């Protein structure tokens, strides 16, 4: 699928739309999911035009995994859990709604996951900012 540079995450990367950022480096950005499935639900995106995982250039593989590990470690500390669920939906038929590659990281337990719904309800921005502050404080 051709990359649409008007998608929401492309606009966030260009600074045209706001996000609640927890981490950024030259190749990746991590920010709070606006409709979290659990407390602390964070997204990691590459700073490259890629719709799905299969469009990601090899030059960005390592950066994505380093950031997922960094944010995942911080989520474990900030939410006092060793359980971090990670998932990535590639393609509309797999349920992908934003056509810029993103990895979901959720501090969670199997009980929470059984009852939570994907992208179902907008969260209060102040609450999200509070979670982001806890994650930022837990980053190494
Ligand atoms: P997916 O269904 O895997 O494509 O996930 C897209 C995710 O992006 C969902 O979990 C949405 O809640 C989230 N989302 C959509 N718009 C925004 C936004 N402006 N800021 C942060 N997260 C967003």
Coordinates of N, CA, C and O in Angstrom, one line a residue, residues 17-101:
X17 N 0.3 17.8 14.7 CA -0.7 17.3 15.7 C 0.1 17.0 16.9 O 1.2 16.6 16.9
X18 N -0.6 17.2 18.1 CA 0.1 17.0 19.4 C 0.1 15.5 19.7 O -0.7 14.7 19.2
X19 N 1.0 15.1 20.6 CA 1.0 13.8 21.2 C 1.5 13.9 22.6 O 2.2 14.9 22.9
X20 N 1.3 12.9 23.4 CA 1.9 12.9 24.8 C 3.1 12.0 24.7 O 3.0 10.8 24.7
X21 N 4.2 12.7 24.5 CA 5.5 12.0 24.2 C 6.1 11.4 25.5 O 6.1 12.0 26.5
X22 N 6.6 10.1 25.4 CA 7.4 9.6 26.5 C 8.9 9.4 26.1 O 9.8 9.5 27.0
X23 N 9.2 9.3 24.8 CA 10.6 9.1 24.4 C 10.7 9.4 22.9 O 9.8 9.2 22.2
X24 N 11.9 10.0 22.6 CA 12.2 10.2 21.2 C 13.7 10.1 20.9 O 14.5 10.5 21.8
X25 N 14.1 9.6 19.8 CA 15.5 9.7 19.4 C 15.4 9.9 17.9 O 14.4 10.2 17.3
X26 N 16.6 9.8 17.2 CA 16.7 10.2 15.8 C 15.8 9.3 14.9 O 15.3 9.8 13.9
X27 N 15.5 8.1 15.3 CA 14.8 7.2 14.4 C 13.5 6.7 14.9 O 12.7 6.1 14.1
X28 N 13.1 7.0 16.2 CA 11.8 6.5 16.7 C 11.2 7.6 17.6 O 11.9 8.5 18.1
X29 N 9.9 7.4 17.8 CA 9.1 8.2 18.8 C 8.2 7.3 19.5 O 7.6 6.4 19.0
X30 N 8.1 7.5 20.9 CA 7.1 6.8 21.7 C 6.2 7.8 22.4 O 6.6 8.8 22.9
X31 N 4.9 7.4 22.3 CA 3.9 8.3 22.9 C 2.7 7.5 23.4 O 2.5 6.4 23.0
X32 N 1.8 8.2 24.2 CA 0.7 7.5 24.8 C -0.4 7.3 23.8 O -0.7 8.2 23.0
X33 N -1.0 6.1 23.8 CA -2.1 5.8 22.9 C -3.3 6.6 23.4 O -3.6 6.6 24.6
X34 N -4.0 7.3 22.5 CA -5.1 8.2 22.9 C -6.3 7.4 23.4 O -7.2 8.0 24.1
X35 N -6.5 6.2 22.9 CA -7.6 5.3 23.4 C -7.0 4.1 24.0 O -7.1 3.0 23.4
X36 N -6.4 4.2 25.1 CA -5.7 3.1 25.7 C -6.5 1.9 26.0 O -7.6 2.0 26.5
X37 N -5.9 0.7 25.8 CA -6.5 -0.5 26.1 C -6.3 -0.9 27.6 O -7.0 -1.7 28.2
X38 N -5.1 -0.4 28.1 CA -4.8 -0.6 29.5 C -4.1 0.7 30.0 O -3.7 1.5 29.1
X39 N -4.0 1.0 31.3 CA -3.2 2.1 31.8 C -1.8 1.9 31.2 O -1.3 0.8 31.3
X40 N -1.2 3.0 30.7 CA 0.2 3.0 30.3 C 0.4 2.5 28.8 O 1.5 2.4 28.4
X41 N -0.7 2.3 28.1 CA -0.7 1.8 26.7 C 0.1 2.8 25.9 O -0.3 4.0 25.8
X42 N 1.3 2.4 25.4 CA 2.2 3.3 24.7 C 2.4 2.8 23.3 O 2.4 1.5 23.0
X43 N 2.6 3.7 22.3 CA 2.9 3.3 21.0 C 4.4 3.7 20.6 O 4.8 4.8 21.0
X44 N 5.1 2.9 19.9 CA 6.4 3.2 19.4 C 6.3 3.2 17.9 O 5.8 2.2 17.2
X45 N 6.8 4.3 17.3 CA 6.7 4.4 15.8 C 8.1 4.7 15.2 O 8.9 5.5 15.9
X46 N 8.4 4.2 14.0 CA 9.7 4.6 13.4 C 9.5 6.0 12.7 O 8.4 6.3 12.2
X47 N 10.6 6.7 12.6 CA 10.5 8.0 11.8 C 10.9 7.7 10.4 O 11.9 8.1 9.9
X48 N 10.1 6.9 9.7 CA 10.3 6.6 8.3 C 8.9 6.2 7.7 O 8.0 5.8 8.5
X49 N 8.8 6.5 6.4 CA 7.5 6.2 5.8 C 7.3 4.7 5.6 O 7.8 4.1 4.6
X50 N 6.6 4.1 6.5 CA 6.3 2.6 6.4 C 4.9 2.4 6.9 O 4.5 2.9 8.0
X51 N 4.1 1.7 6.1 CA 2.7 1.5 6.5 C 2.7 0.2 7.4 O 2.1 0.3 8.5
X52 N 3.3 -0.8 7.0 CA 3.3 -2.1 7.8 C 4.7 -2.5 8.1 O 5.7 -1.9 7.6
X53 N 4.8 -3.5 8.9 CA 6.2 -4.0 9.3 C 7.0 -4.4 8.0 O 8.2 -4.3 8.0
X54 N 6.2 -4.8 7.0 CA 6.9 -5.3 5.8 C 7.5 -4.2 4.9 O 8.2 -4.4 4.0
X55 N 7.1 -3.0 5.3 CA 7.6 -1.8 4.6 C 8.8 -1.2 5.3 O 9.4 -0.2 4.8
X56 N 9.1 -1.7 6.5 CA 10.2 -1.1 7.3 C 11.6 -1.4 6.8 O 11.9 -2.6 6.6
X57 N 12.3 -0.3 6.5 CA 13.7 -0.6 6.0 C 14.6 -1.3 7.1 O 14.4 -0.9 8.2
X58 N 15.5 -2.1 6.7 CA 16.3 -2.8 7.6 C 17.1 -1.8 8.5 O 17.4 -2.1 9.7
X59 N 17.4 -0.7 8.0 CA 18.1 0.3 8.7 C 17.4 0.8 10.0 O 18.0 1.4 10.9
X60 N 16.1 0.5 10.1 CA 15.3 0.9 11.2 C 14.9 -0.2 12.2 O 14.3 0.0 13.2
X61 N 15.2 -1.5 11.8 CA 14.8 -2.6 12.7 C 15.4 -2.4 14.1 O 14.7 -2.5 15.1
X62 N 16.7 -2.2 14.2 CA 17.3 -2.2 15.5 C 16.8 -1.0 16.3 O 16.5 -1.2 17.5
X63 N 16.6 0.1 15.7 CA 16.2 1.3 16.5 C 14.8 1.0 17.1 O 14.5 1.4 18.2
X64 N 13.9 0.4 16.3 CA 12.6 0.1 16.8 C 12.7 -0.8 18.0 O 12.0 -0.6 19.1
X65 N 13.5 -1.9 17.9 CA 13.6 -2.8 19.0 C 14.3 -2.2 20.2 O 13.9 -2.5 21.4
X66 N 15.2 -1.4 20.0 CA 15.9 -0.8 21.2 C 14.9 0.1 21.9 O 14.8 0.1 23.1
X67 N 14.1 0.9 21.2 CA 13.1 1.8 21.8 C 12.0 1.0 22.5 O 11.6 1.3 23.6
X68 N 11.6 -0.1 21.9 CA 10.5 -1.0 22.5 C 11.1 -1.5 23.8 O 10.4 -1.6 24.8
X69 N 12.4 -1.9 23.8 CA 12.9 -2.5 25.0 C 13.1 -1.4 26.1 O 12.7 -1.6 27.3
X70 N 13.5 -0.2 25.7 CA 13.7 0.9 26.6 C 12.3 1.3 27.3 O 12.2 1.4 28.5
X71 N 11.3 1.4 26.4 CA 10.0 1.8 26.9 C 9.4 0.7 27.7 O 8.8 0.9 28.8
X72 N 9.6 -0.6 27.2 CA 9.0 -1.7 27.9 C 9.6 -1.8 29.3 O 8.9 -2.1 30.3
X73 N 10.9 -1.6 29.5 CA 11.5 -1.6 30.8 C 10.9 -0.5 31.7 O 10.7 -0.8 32.9
X74 N 10.7 0.6 31.1 CA 10.1 1.7 31.9 C 8.7 1.4 32.3 O 8.3 1.7 33.4
X75 N 7.9 0.8 31.4 CA 6.6 0.4 31.8 C 6.5 -0.6 32.9 O 5.7 -0.5 33.8
X76 N 7.5 -1.6 32.9 CA 7.6 -2.5 34.0 C 7.8 -1.8 35.3 O 7.1 -2.2 36.3
X77 N 8.7 -0.9 35.3 CA 9.0 -0.1 36.6 C 7.8 0.8 36.9 O 7.3 0.7 38.1
X78 N 7.3 1.5 36.0 CA 6.3 2.5 36.3 C 5.0 1.9 36.7 O 4.2 2.5 37.5
X79 N 4.7 0.7 36.2 CA 3.4 0.1 36.6 C 3.6 -1.2 37.4 O 2.6 -2.0 37.6
X80 N 4.8 -1.4 37.9 CA 5.1 -2.5 38.8 C 4.5 -3.8 38.3 O 3.8 -4.5 39.0
X81 N 4.9 -4.1 37.1 CA 4.5 -5.4 36.5 C 5.6 -6.0 35.6 O 6.3 -5.2 35.0
X82 N 5.7 -7.3 35.6 CA 6.7 -7.8 34.6 C 5.9 -8.1 33.3 O 6.6 -8.4 32.3
X83 N 4.6 -8.1 33.3 CA 3.9 -8.5 32.1 C 3.7 -7.3 31.2 O 3.0 -6.3 31.5
X84 N 4.4 -7.4 30.0 CA 4.2 -6.3 29.0 C 3.7 -7.1 27.7 O 4.4 -8.0 27.2
X85 N 2.5 -6.6 27.2 CA 2.1 -7.2 26.0 C 2.5 -6.3 24.9 O 2.4 -5.1 25.0
X86 N 3.1 -6.9 23.8 CA 3.4 -6.1 22.6 C 2.7 -6.7 21.4 O 2.7 -7.9 21.3
X87 N 2.1 -5.8 20.6 CA 1.5 -6.3 19.4 C 1.6 -5.3 18.3 O 1.8 -4.1 18.5
X88 N 1.4 -5.7 17.1 CA 1.6 -4.9 15.9 C 0.6 -5.4 14.8 O 0.7 -6.6 14.5
X89 N -0.2 -4.6 14.3 CA -1.2 -5.0 13.3 C -0.7 -4.5 12.0 O -0.6 -3.3 11.8
X90 N -0.4 -5.4 11.1 CA 0.0 -5.0 9.7 C -1.1 -5.2 8.7 O -1.3 -6.4 8.4
X91 N -1.7 -4.1 8.2 CA -2.7 -4.2 7.2 C -4.1 -4.1 7.7 O -4.4 -4.5 8.8
X92 N -4.9 -3.4 6.9 CA -6.3 -3.2 7.3 C -7.1 -4.4 7.7 O -7.8 -4.5 8.7
X93 N -6.8 -5.5 6.9 CA -7.6 -6.7 7.2 C -7.1 -7.4 8.5 O -7.8 -8.2 9.1
X94 N -6.0 -6.9 9.0 CA -5.5 -7.4 10.4 C -6.0 -6.5 11.5 O -5.7 -6.7 12.6
X95 N -6.7 -5.4 11.1 CA -7.3 -4.5 12.0 C -6.5 -3.2 12.2 O -6.8 -2.3 13.0
X96 N -5.5 -3.0 11.3 CA -4.7 -1.7 11.4 C -5.6 -0.5 11.0 O -6.2 -0.6 10.0
X97 N -5.6 0.5 11.9 CA -6.4 1.6 11.6 C -5.6 2.9 11.2 O -6.2 3.8 10.6
X98 N -4.4 3.0 11.7 CA -3.6 4.1 11.3 C -2.5 3.6 10.4 O -1.6 2.8 10.8
X99 N -2.4 4.1 9.1 CA -1.5 3.5 8.2 C 0.0 4.1 8.3 O 0.6 4.5 7.2
X100 N 0.5 4.1 9.5 CA 1.9 4.3 9.7 C 2.3 3.2 10.7 O 1.7 3.2 11.8
X101 N 3.3 2.5 10.4 CA 3.7 1.4 11.3 C 3.8 1.8 12.8 O 4.5 2.8 13.1

